[in-house]
Amino acid sequence: MTSTGVHPVGRPPVIDIRGITKRFGATTAVDDVSFRVHAGEVVGFLGPNAAGKTTTMRVLTCFLAPDAGTAAVAGFDIHDDPLEVRRRIGYLPESAPLYLDMGVIEHLRFIAEMRGLPRDSIDGRVREMIDVCGLGGVLAKDVGELSKGYRQRVGLAVTMIHDPEILVLDEPTTGLDPSQIIEIRELIRGIGREKTVILSTHILPEVEATSTRVLIINEGRIVATGTPGELASMAMGGERVRISLRAPREEARGLLETLPRASVVEALGDGEDGFQEFALSGDDGVALTDEVFDLARERGWRLRELKRERATLEDVFLRLTTGDAEEDGSESAKEREQ
Amino acid sequence: MRAVISVLGKEFRSYLGSPAGFVFLTAFLALSSWLFFRLFFLLGQASMRPFFAVMPWLFLFFVPAAAMRMWAEERKLGTDEILLTLPATEGSLVVGKFLAGLAFLALAIALTFPVPIVVSLVGNPDPGPLIGGYLGLVLLGAAYLSIGLFASSITENQIVAFIVATALCFALLIVGEDVVLVAVPARLAPVLRYLGLQQHFASIARGVIDTRDLVYYGSVIALFLSLNARAVESRKWR
């Protein structure tokens, strides 16, 4: 995964969200959210259901007005120049709502006209979108007759018909089967090479597969941001090494704790044939595995498993969105004291 | 402007492309012809008057039915999220939908042509009331339509939109009737008489095209279309 967490200095962000708050009655859907997106980034917007992803996107696309804060898209403010903002964004709302009584071509033409594409370019553009989104086989049908997967593709075609600088995709792969998901992701990755994309999802592998940067939102607030790799190491508080070796348990634990690179040692329990399993944490996973290996060789312990573990985005997500982080921390600390 | 035309085209095709559009046209023509010819043979007069007299009441149900889908369905299906994130003002969307409804209504009115043809075959009707009557019908339909569109924009339930629109149109239709006028303070009577749709329609249908009537219809239409645009716009703040 390439990292574009670092932005070119001096280039203004394409999307600049500043302190957006949106309430629905007593519920605060989005609470003082700020972030920036630079040209060419594919930002994964991650959060559990009802975390505020859709609301943030709706504010950005001028479908909803925020109660506080503002946002600018390519320098245009959502309050002052909503039409300019809308012109620059291609927005695929959640579950791709479409006019079901229209034919595929008719629908694309309608959006192209509404988007103000020059008349002589509309046919060409519609054909291009049909190719890009693989709609060639369903042109004779009304949108309402299409399967979920094809509707999603029509939705994407509608979103991209005016070749926008920015794509805002709200859960673009929900309801698709695995092969459709892969196709849509490929499509998004392809688009992401040329455009700025914000895509929301609650499916973690999707973000890992498509995004260069991740924003995690929970209960209306951004709780973390970074590349998938950065977030993973953040969640672990460093790296983890899992080992399984045959040695007296307490002796092994005592000696492992003396390793300079190991900050936390957890005993995971007895394995088979007298093997003991441990998990070690430390800042530098590579050096830590070396130290474990040297120790085992020195003591003549049989080593069955020695594995660096990276946190998945799932770990990060669960820690940040369910409040397990503190519990975990205190448990390992306790274990260490024992 | 292009947005207005695009929306107009889309909505008009949607009327003609749907079974509901044909059901509407068939029911409207059947009912209007039946109501007219029943009286026509009974009275034995070669006059369009009975036809135009019954129209405000027939429109009371047909026009809200034609308008109820316009915004409520967008909201129900979530397509408003596409429409309202396109680079078009709320005003142009409202006007586009209104013109599409008006075109459909004009088509329905135009399809009643056998009525004047039959009347002219058996008699010699005055062209003034005929032209005035048809113009009055279009204006009346346009006023009802703007009310129907507004009602459709405040709910996602088409039935609610229909009932609200019918109630509003009914109120506007009868507010200038004598039955109502005798029940209100004398000072209010002229105001209510001016507000009543019926009087303006009757005056145009007599073949008298008065600017006051045109201004009246223009104002009702402008008022409800702007309320419609407001209602659409205000959803951003819900």
Coordinates of C-alpha atoms in Angstrom, one line a residue:
Chain A
M1 CA 0.0 0.0 0.0
T2 CA 1.4 3.3 -1.0
S3 CA 1.4 6.1 1.6
T4 CA 0.3 9.6 0.8
G5 CA -0.2 10.5 4.4
V6 CA 2.3 13.3 3.8
H7 CA 1.0 16.0 1.6
P8 CA 2.8 18.2 -0.8
V9 CA 3.5 21.4 1.2
G10 CA 1.8 24.5 0.0
R11 CA -0.8 22.9 -2.2
P12 CA -4.3 23.8 -1.0
P13 CA -6.5 20.9 -0.1
V14 CA -9.2 20.0 -2.5
I15 CA -11.6 19.3 0.3
D16 CA -11.4 21.3 3.5
I17 CA -13.9 20.5 6.2
R18 CA -13.8 22.9 9.1
G19 CA -15.6 22.1 12.4
I20 CA -18.8 20.7 10.9
T21 CA -21.6 19.9 13.4
K22 CA -25.0 18.5 12.5
R23 CA -27.8 17.6 14.8
F24 CA -31.0 15.8 14.2
G25 CA -33.3 16.7 17.1
A26 CA -31.5 15.6 20.2
T27 CA -28.9 13.4 18.4
T28 CA -25.7 14.9 17.3
A29 CA -24.9 13.1 14.1
V30 CA -21.6 14.9 13.4
D31 CA -19.7 16.7 16.1
D32 CA -17.1 19.3 15.2
V33 CA -15.5 17.3 12.4
S34 CA -12.6 18.8 10.5
F35 CA -10.3 17.2 7.9
R36 CA -8.6 17.9 4.7
V37 CA -8.2 15.9 1.6
H38 CA -5.6 16.7 -1.1
A39 CA -5.7 16.1 -4.8
G40 CA -5.2 12.5 -5.8
E41 CA -5.9 11.0 -2.4
V42 CA -8.3 8.1 -1.9
V43 CA -9.6 8.5 1.5
G44 CA -11.4 5.7 3.3
F45 CA -14.0 7.0 5.6
L46 CA -14.5 4.3 8.1
G47 CA -17.0 3.9 11.0
P48 CA -19.7 1.8 12.4
N49 CA -23.3 2.3 11.2
A50 CA -24.7 5.6 12.3
A51 CA -21.3 7.0 13.1
G52 CA -21.8 10.1 10.9
K53 CA -20.3 9.1 7.6
T54 CA -23.3 9.7 5.5
T55 CA -24.2 13.0 7.2
T56 CA -20.6 14.3 6.6
M57 CA -20.9 13.3 2.9
R58 CA -24.3 14.9 2.6
V59 CA -23.0 18.2 4.1
L60 CA -20.0 18.1 1.7
T61 CA -22.3 17.6 -1.3
C62 CA -24.6 20.4 -0.1
F63 CA -27.5 18.1 0.4
L64 CA -27.7 19.0 4.1
A65 CA -26.6 22.2 5.7
P66 CA -24.5 21.9 8.8
D67 CA -25.6 23.5 12.1
A68 CA -22.1 24.8 12.6
G69 CA -18.9 24.9 10.7
T70 CA -18.3 24.9 6.9
A71 CA -16.5 23.2 4.2
A72 CA -14.8 24.2 1.0
V73 CA -14.4 22.2 -2.2
A74 CA -11.8 23.3 -4.6
G75 CA -11.9 26.7 -2.9
F76 CA -15.7 27.1 -3.1
D77 CA -17.6 27.3 0.1
I78 CA -20.7 25.1 0.6
H79 CA -22.7 28.0 1.9
D80 CA -21.7 30.6 -0.6
D81 CA -21.2 28.7 -3.8
P82 CA -23.2 25.4 -3.5
L83 CA -23.6 25.1 -7.3
E84 CA -19.9 25.4 -7.9
V85 CA -19.3 22.8 -5.2
R86 CA -21.9 20.4 -6.7
R87 CA -20.4 20.9 -10.2
R88 CA -17.0 19.6 -9.0
I89 CA -18.3 16.6 -7.1
G90 CA -19.6 13.3 -8.3
Y91 CA -21.8 11.9 -5.5
L92 CA -23.0 8.3 -5.2
P93 CA -25.5 8.3 -2.3
E94 CA -25.9 5.2 -0.2
S95 CA -27.6 2.3 -2.0
A96 CA -27.5 4.3 -5.3
P97 CA -30.9 5.8 -5.6
L98 CA -31.9 6.0 -9.3
Y99 CA -35.0 6.8 -11.4
L100 CA -36.3 3.3 -11.8
D101 CA -38.7 4.1 -14.7
M102 CA -35.9 5.3 -16.9
G103 CA -33.8 3.3 -19.3
V104 CA -30.0 3.1 -18.7
I105 CA -29.1 5.4 -21.5
E106 CA -32.0 7.8 -20.9
H107 CA -30.9 8.1 -17.2
L108 CA -27.3 8.8 -18.1
R109 CA -28.4 11.4 -20.7
F110 CA -30.6 13.1 -18.2
I111 CA -27.8 13.5 -15.7
A112 CA -25.4 14.6 -18.4
E113 CA -27.9 17.3 -19.5
M114 CA -28.5 18.4 -15.9
R115 CA -24.7 18.6 -15.4
G116 CA -24.6 20.9 -18.4
L117 CA -22.3 18.8 -20.6
P118 CA -22.0 20.2 -24.1
R119 CA -24.8 18.7 -26.3
D120 CA -22.4 17.2 -28.9
S121 CA -20.3 15.5 -26.2
I122 CA -23.2 13.8 -24.4
D123 CA -23.5 10.7 -26.6
G124 CA -19.8 10.1 -26.5
R125 CA -19.6 10.5 -22.8
V126 CA -22.6 8.2 -22.2
R127 CA -20.9 5.5 -24.4
E128 CA -17.7 5.9 -22.5
M129 CA -19.4 5.4 -19.1
I130 CA -21.2 2.4 -20.5
D131 CA -17.8 0.9 -21.4
V132 CA -16.1 1.9 -18.1
C133 CA -18.9 0.6 -15.9
G134 CA -19.6 -2.5 -18.0
L135 CA -23.3 -1.7 -18.8
G136 CA -23.2 -2.9 -22.4
G137 CA -25.4 -5.9 -21.7
V138 CA -28.3 -4.1 -20.0
L139 CA -29.0 -1.1 -22.2
A140 CA -32.4 -2.4 -23.3
K141 CA -33.6 -2.5 -19.7
D142 CA -35.1 0.0 -17.4
V143 CA -33.1 0.8 -14.3
G144 CA -35.8 -0.7 -12.2
E145 CA -35.4 -4.1 -13.8
L146 CA -31.7 -4.3 -13.1
S147 CA -30.0 -6.3 -10.3
K148 CA -28.5 -4.6 -7.4
G149 CA -25.0 -4.9 -8.8
Y150 CA -25.9 -3.4 -12.1
R151 CA -27.8 -0.6 -10.4
Q152 CA -24.7 0.2 -8.4
R153 CA -22.8 0.4 -11.7
V154 CA -25.4 2.7 -13.2
G155 CA -25.0 4.7 -10.0
L156 CA -21.2 4.9 -10.6
A157 CA -21.7 5.9 -14.2
V158 CA -24.2 8.6 -13.1
T159 CA -21.6 9.8 -10.6
M160 CA -18.8 10.0 -13.1
I161 CA -20.5 11.2 -16.2
H162 CA -19.3 14.8 -15.9
D163 CA -15.7 13.6 -15.2
P164 CA -15.6 15.3 -11.8
E165 CA -12.5 16.2 -9.9
I166 CA -13.8 14.7 -6.7
L167 CA -15.8 11.6 -6.1
V168 CA -17.8 11.1 -3.0
L169 CA -19.0 7.5 -2.7
D170 CA -21.2 6.4 0.2
E171 CA -20.8 2.6 0.7
P172 CA -20.3 1.8 -3.0
T173 CA -20.1 -1.9 -2.5
T174 CA -23.0 -2.6 -0.1
G175 CA -25.3 -5.3 -1.2
L176 CA -23.0 -6.7 -3.9
D177 CA -21.7 -10.2 -4.2
P178 CA -18.0 -10.9 -3.8
S179 CA -17.1 -10.8 -7.5
Q180 CA -19.0 -7.6 -8.0
I181 CA -17.3 -6.1 -5.0
I182 CA -13.9 -6.9 -6.5
E183 CA -15.0 -5.4 -9.8
I184 CA -16.2 -2.2 -8.2
R185 CA -13.1 -1.9 -6.1
E186 CA -11.0 -2.3 -9.2
L187 CA -13.0 0.4 -10.8
I188 CA -12.5 2.7 -7.8
R189 CA -8.8 2.0 -7.7
G190 CA -8.6 2.9 -11.4
I191 CA -10.5 6.1 -10.8
G192 CA -8.4 6.9 -7.8
R193 CA -5.3 7.2 -10.0
E194 CA -6.6 10.3 -11.5
K195 CA -9.1 11.7 -9.1
T196 CA -9.7 12.6 -5.5
V197 CA -12.0 10.1 -3.8
I198 CA -13.7 9.9 -0.5
L199 CA -15.4 6.6 0.1
S200 CA -17.3 5.5 3.2
T201 CA -17.7 2.0 4.3
H202 CA -17.9 -0.2 7.4
I203 CA -16.2 -3.0 5.6
L204 CA -12.5 -2.9 6.6
P205 CA -10.9 -4.9 3.8
E206 CA -12.5 -2.4 1.4
V207 CA -10.5 0.4 2.9
E208 CA -7.3 -1.6 2.9
A209 CA -7.9 -2.5 -0.7
T210 CA -8.7 0.9 -2.0
S211 CA -7.5 3.7 0.2
T212 CA -4.3 5.6 0.6
R213 CA -5.5 7.2 3.9
V214 CA -8.1 6.3 6.4
L215 CA -10.3 8.4 8.6
I216 CA -12.1 6.6 11.4
I217 CA -15.2 8.2 12.7
N218 CA -17.2 7.2 15.7
E219 CA -20.2 8.8 17.3
G220 CA -19.8 11.8 15.1
R221 CA -16.2 12.4 15.8
I222 CA -13.0 11.6 13.9
V223 CA -11.1 9.3 16.2
A224 CA -8.1 8.5 14.1
T225 CA -6.5 9.3 10.8
G226 CA -3.4 7.9 8.9
T227 CA -2.4 5.3 6.4
P228 CA -3.7 1.8 7.1
G229 CA -0.2 0.9 8.2
E230 CA 0.2 3.8 10.5
L231 CA -3.1 3.1 12.1
A232 CA -2.2 -0.6 12.6
S233 CA 1.0 0.1 14.5
M234 CA -0.8 2.8 16.5
A235 CA -3.4 0.4 17.6
M236 CA -0.8 -2.1 18.8
G237 CA 1.2 0.5 20.6
G238 CA 4.1 -0.9 18.6
E239 CA 4.5 -4.3 17.1
R240 CA 3.7 -7.7 18.4
V241 CA 5.7 -10.9 18.2
R242 CA 4.1 -14.2 18.9
I243 CA 6.2 -17.1 20.0
S244 CA 5.8 -20.7 21.0
L245 CA 8.8 -22.4 22.7
R246 CA 9.5 -25.4 25.0
A247 CA 10.8 -24.1 28.2
P248 CA 9.8 -23.8 31.9
R249 CA 7.1 -21.3 31.9
E250 CA 8.2 -18.9 34.7
E251 CA 11.8 -19.0 33.7
A252 CA 11.0 -18.2 30.1
R253 CA 8.8 -15.4 31.1
G254 CA 11.4 -13.9 33.4
L255 CA 14.1 -14.0 30.7
L256 CA 11.8 -12.7 28.0
E257 CA 11.0 -9.7 30.1
T258 CA 14.7 -8.9 30.4
L259 CA 14.9 -8.5 26.6
P260 CA 15.8 -4.9 25.9
R261 CA 13.2 -4.6 23.0
A262 CA 10.3 -6.2 24.8
S263 CA 8.0 -3.8 26.6
V264 CA 5.2 -6.1 27.4
V265 CA 5.2 -9.9 27.8
E266 CA 2.0 -11.8 27.8
A267 CA 1.8 -15.4 28.6
L268 CA -0.9 -16.9 26.4
G269 CA -0.9 -20.3 27.9
D270 CA 0.3 -23.8 27.5
G271 CA 0.6 -25.2 24.0
E272 CA 1.0 -28.9 23.1
D273 CA 3.9 -31.0 24.2
G274 CA 5.1 -28.6 26.9
F275 CA 5.3 -25.7 24.6
Q276 CA 4.6 -22.3 26.1
E277 CA 3.1 -19.5 24.1
F278 CA 3.9 -15.8 24.6
A279 CA 3.1 -12.6 22.9
L280 CA 5.7 -9.8 23.2
S281 CA 5.2 -6.2 22.3
G282 CA 7.8 -3.7 21.4
D283 CA 8.6 -0.7 19.2
D284 CA 10.8 -2.6 16.8
G285 CA 9.4 -6.0 15.8
V286 CA 12.3 -7.1 13.7
A287 CA 14.9 -6.5 16.4
L288 CA 12.6 -8.2 18.9
T289 CA 12.4 -11.4 16.9
D290 CA 16.2 -11.4 16.6
E291 CA 16.5 -11.1 20.4
V292 CA 14.0 -13.9 21.0
F293 CA 15.8 -16.1 18.6
D294 CA 19.2 -15.4 20.2
L295 CA 17.8 -16.1 23.7
A296 CA 16.2 -19.4 22.6
R297 CA 19.5 -20.5 21.0
E298 CA 21.5 -19.5 24.0
R299 CA 19.2 -21.3 26.4
G300 CA 18.8 -24.3 24.1
W301 CA 14.9 -23.8 24.0
R302 CA 13.1 -25.4 21.1
L303 CA 11.3 -22.7 19.1
R304 CA 8.3 -23.7 17.2
E305 CA 6.8 -20.4 16.3
L306 CA 8.2 -16.9 15.9
K307 CA 6.0 -14.6 14.1
R308 CA 5.6 -10.8 13.8
E309 CA 2.0 -9.8 14.0
R310 CA 0.7 -6.7 12.4
A311 CA -2.5 -5.3 13.7
T312 CA -5.2 -5.4 11.1
L313 CA -7.4 -2.4 10.5
E314 CA -10.0 -4.4 12.3
D315 CA -8.1 -4.3 15.5
V316 CA -7.6 -0.5 15.2
F317 CA -11.3 -0.1 14.4
L318 CA -12.5 -2.2 17.3
R319 CA -10.2 -0.5 19.8
L320 CA -11.2 3.0 18.7
T321 CA -14.9 2.4 18.3
T322 CA -15.8 0.2 21.2
G323 CA -13.5 1.5 24.0
D324 CA -11.7 -1.8 24.4
A325 CA -8.4 -0.1 24.2
E326 CA -8.2 0.9 27.9
E327 CA -9.3 -2.5 29.1
D328 CA -6.7 -4.2 27.0
G329 CA -4.0 -1.9 28.2
S330 CA -4.8 -2.4 31.9
E331 CA -5.0 -6.2 31.5
S332 CA -1.6 -6.5 30.0
A333 CA -0.2 -4.2 32.6
K334 CA -1.6 -6.3 35.3
E335 CA -0.3 -9.5 33.7
R336 CA 3.1 -7.9 33.6
E337 CA 3.0 -7.1 37.2
Q338 CA 2.2 -10.7 38.2
Chain B
M1 CA -32.6 27.1 -18.2
R2 CA -31.2 23.9 -19.5
A3 CA -32.0 22.3 -16.2
V4 CA -35.6 23.4 -16.5
I5 CA -35.9 21.8 -20.0
S6 CA -34.2 18.6 -18.9
V7 CA -36.5 18.2 -15.9
L8 CA -39.5 19.1 -18.0
G9 CA -38.5 16.4 -20.6
K10 CA -37.8 13.8 -18.0
E11 CA -41.0 14.4 -16.0
F12 CA -43.2 14.6 -19.1
R13 CA -41.8 11.3 -20.5
S14 CA -42.4 9.8 -17.1
Y15 CA -46.1 10.7 -17.3
L16 CA -46.5 9.2 -20.8
G17 CA -44.2 6.2 -20.1
S18 CA -46.1 5.0 -17.0
P19 CA -49.4 3.1 -16.9
A20 CA -50.5 5.7 -14.4
G21 CA -50.4 8.4 -17.1
F22 CA -52.7 6.4 -19.3
V23 CA -55.1 5.5 -16.5
F24 CA -55.2 9.2 -15.7
L25 CA -56.0 10.3 -19.2
T26 CA -58.5 7.6 -19.8
A27 CA -60.4 8.2 -16.5
F28 CA -60.3 12.0 -17.0
L29 CA -61.7 11.8 -20.6
A30 CA -64.3 9.2 -19.7
L31 CA -65.6 11.1 -16.7
S32 CA -65.5 14.6 -18.3
S33 CA -67.3 13.4 -21.4
W34 CA -69.9 11.4 -19.5
L35 CA -70.7 14.3 -17.2
F36 CA -71.0 16.6 -20.1
F37 CA -73.0 14.5 -22.5
R38 CA -75.4 13.4 -19.8
L39 CA -76.4 17.1 -19.3
F40 CA -76.0 17.9 -23.0
F41 CA -78.7 15.6 -24.1
L42 CA -80.9 16.4 -21.1
L43 CA -80.8 20.1 -21.6
G44 CA -80.7 20.0 -25.4
Q45 CA -78.6 23.1 -25.6
A46 CA -75.6 23.5 -27.9
S47 CA -73.5 25.1 -25.2
M48 CA -70.2 24.3 -23.6
R49 CA -71.3 25.9 -20.3
P50 CA -72.1 22.6 -18.5
F51 CA -68.7 21.3 -19.6
F52 CA -66.8 24.2 -18.1
A53 CA -69.0 24.3 -15.0
V54 CA -68.1 20.8 -14.0
M55 CA -64.3 21.1 -14.6
P56 CA -63.2 23.0 -11.5
W57 CA -64.7 20.1 -9.5
L58 CA -63.3 17.4 -11.7
F59 CA -59.8 19.0 -11.6
L60 CA -60.1 19.1 -7.8
F61 CA -59.3 15.4 -7.8
F62 CA -57.4 14.9 -11.0
V63 CA -54.8 17.7 -10.8
P64 CA -53.7 16.8 -7.2
A65 CA -53.5 13.2 -8.4
A66 CA -51.2 14.2 -11.3
A67 CA -49.0 16.3 -9.0
M68 CA -48.8 14.1 -5.9
R69 CA -45.9 12.0 -7.3
M70 CA -43.6 14.8 -8.3
W71 CA -41.7 15.4 -5.1
A72 CA -43.0 12.8 -2.7
E73 CA -41.7 10.0 -4.8
E74 CA -38.3 11.6 -5.1
R75 CA -38.1 11.7 -1.4
K76 CA -39.4 8.2 -0.9
L77 CA -37.0 6.6 -3.3
G78 CA -34.1 8.8 -2.2
T79 CA -33.6 10.2 -5.7
D80 CA -33.9 13.7 -4.3
E81 CA -30.3 13.0 -3.1
I82 CA -29.3 12.8 -6.7
L83 CA -31.5 15.6 -8.0
L84 CA -30.5 18.1 -5.2
T85 CA -26.8 17.5 -5.5
L86 CA -26.8 18.4 -9.2
P87 CA -25.7 21.9 -10.1
A88 CA -29.2 23.2 -10.5
T89 CA -31.1 25.7 -8.4
E90 CA -34.2 24.5 -6.5
G91 CA -36.2 27.1 -8.5
S92 CA -35.3 25.6 -11.8
L93 CA -36.2 22.1 -10.6
V94 CA -39.6 23.4 -9.4
V95 CA -40.3 25.2 -12.6
G96 CA -39.3 22.2 -14.7
K97 CA -41.6 19.9 -12.8
F98 CA -44.4 22.5 -12.9
L99 CA -44.1 22.9 -16.7
A100 CA -44.1 19.1 -17.2
G101 CA -47.3 18.8 -15.1
L102 CA -48.8 21.7 -17.1
A103 CA -47.8 20.1 -20.4
F104 CA -49.5 16.8 -19.3
L105 CA -52.6 18.7 -18.2
A106 CA -52.7 20.6 -21.4
L107 CA -52.6 17.3 -23.2
A108 CA -55.5 16.0 -21.1
I109 CA -57.5 19.2 -21.8
A110 CA -56.7 19.1 -25.5
L111 CA -57.9 15.5 -25.7
T112 CA -61.4 16.7 -24.8
F113 CA -61.7 18.1 -28.3
P114 CA -64.6 15.8 -29.3
V115 CA -66.8 17.8 -26.9
P116 CA -66.6 21.2 -28.8
I117 CA -66.7 19.3 -32.1
V118 CA -70.0 17.6 -31.2
V119 CA -71.3 20.9 -29.9
S120 CA -70.5 22.8 -33.1
L121 CA -72.0 20.0 -35.2
V122 CA -75.4 20.3 -33.6
G123 CA -75.4 24.0 -33.0
N124 CA -73.5 27.2 -33.4
P125 CA -71.6 28.0 -30.1
D126 CA -70.0 31.3 -29.5
P127 CA -66.2 31.1 -30.0
G128 CA -65.5 33.6 -27.2
P129 CA -66.7 31.4 -24.3
L130 CA -65.1 28.4 -26.0
I131 CA -61.6 29.9 -26.2
G132 CA -62.0 31.7 -22.8
G133 CA -63.2 28.4 -21.3
Y134 CA -60.3 26.5 -22.5
L135 CA -57.8 29.2 -21.4
G136 CA -59.6 29.3 -18.0
L137 CA -59.2 25.6 -17.7
V138 CA -55.4 25.8 -18.3
L139 CA -55.0 28.6 -15.8
L140 CA -57.2 26.8 -13.2
G141 CA -55.2 23.6 -13.8
A142 CA -52.0 25.5 -13.5
A143 CA -53.1 27.0 -10.2
Y144 CA -54.2 23.6 -8.8
L145 CA -51.0 22.1 -10.1
S146 CA -48.8 24.6 -8.2
I147 CA -50.7 23.8 -5.0
G148 CA -50.4 20.1 -5.7
L149 CA -46.6 20.4 -6.2
F150 CA -46.2 22.3 -3.0
A151 CA -48.2 19.6 -1.1
S152 CA -46.1 16.9 -2.7
S153 CA -42.9 18.7 -1.5
I154 CA -43.9 18.7 2.2
T155 CA -44.3 14.9 2.5
E156 CA -43.0 11.7 1.2
N157 CA -46.4 10.1 1.3
Q158 CA -48.3 10.6 -1.9
I159 CA -51.7 10.0 -0.3
V160 CA -51.0 12.7 2.2
A161 CA -49.9 15.0 -0.7
F162 CA -53.1 14.3 -2.6
I163 CA -55.3 15.0 0.4
V164 CA -53.5 18.2 1.4
A165 CA -53.6 19.4 -2.2
T166 CA -57.3 18.6 -2.6
A167 CA -58.2 20.3 0.7
L168 CA -56.2 23.5 -0.2
C169 CA -57.6 23.6 -3.8
F170 CA -61.1 23.1 -2.4
A171 CA -60.7 25.9 0.2
L172 CA -59.5 28.2 -2.5
L173 CA -62.3 27.2 -4.8
I174 CA -65.1 27.8 -2.4
V175 CA -63.7 30.8 -0.4
G176 CA -65.4 33.2 -2.8
E177 CA -68.8 31.4 -2.9
D178 CA -71.8 33.2 -1.6
V179 CA -72.4 30.5 1.0
V180 CA -69.0 31.4 2.5
L181 CA -69.4 35.1 2.0
V182 CA -72.6 35.5 4.0
A183 CA -70.9 33.8 7.0
V184 CA -68.0 36.2 7.3
P185 CA -67.8 39.9 8.4
A186 CA -68.9 42.2 5.6
R187 CA -65.4 43.8 5.4
L188 CA -63.8 40.5 4.5
A189 CA -66.3 39.6 1.8
P190 CA -64.6 41.5 -1.1
V191 CA -61.2 40.1 -0.2
L192 CA -62.5 36.5 -0.1
R193 CA -64.4 37.0 -3.2
Y194 CA -61.2 38.1 -4.9
L195 CA -59.4 35.1 -3.5
G196 CA -61.9 32.6 -4.7
L197 CA -60.8 30.6 -7.7
Q198 CA -64.3 30.0 -8.9
Q199 CA -65.1 33.6 -9.7
H200 CA -62.0 34.2 -11.8
F201 CA -62.6 31.0 -13.7
A202 CA -66.2 31.9 -14.3
S203 CA -65.2 35.3 -15.6
I204 CA -62.7 33.9 -18.1
A205 CA -65.0 31.1 -19.1
R206 CA -67.6 33.7 -20.1
G207 CA -65.0 34.8 -22.7
V208 CA -63.9 38.0 -20.9
I209 CA -60.1 38.0 -20.5
D210 CA -59.5 40.5 -17.8
T211 CA -56.0 41.3 -16.6
R212 CA -57.1 41.1 -13.0
D213 CA -57.9 37.4 -13.5
L214 CA -54.6 36.8 -15.2
V215 CA -52.8 38.6 -12.3
Y216 CA -54.7 36.5 -9.9
Y217 CA -53.8 33.2 -11.4
G218 CA -50.2 34.4 -11.9
S219 CA -50.0 35.3 -8.2
V220 CA -51.4 32.0 -7.0
I221 CA -49.0 30.0 -9.2
A222 CA -46.0 32.2 -8.2
L223 CA -46.9 31.9 -4.5
F224 CA -47.1 28.2 -4.4
L225 CA -44.1 27.5 -6.6
S226 CA -42.0 29.7 -4.4
L227 CA -43.4 27.9 -1.3
N228 CA -42.4 24.7 -3.1
A229 CA -38.9 25.9 -3.7
R230 CA -38.7 27.0 -0.1
A231 CA -39.9 23.6 1.1
V232 CA -37.3 21.8 -1.0
E233 CA -34.6 24.2 0.1
S234 CA -35.6 23.9 3.8
R235 CA -35.0 20.1 3.8
K236 CA -31.3 20.9 3.9
W237 CA -31.9 22.3 7.4
R238 CA -34.0 19.4 8.8

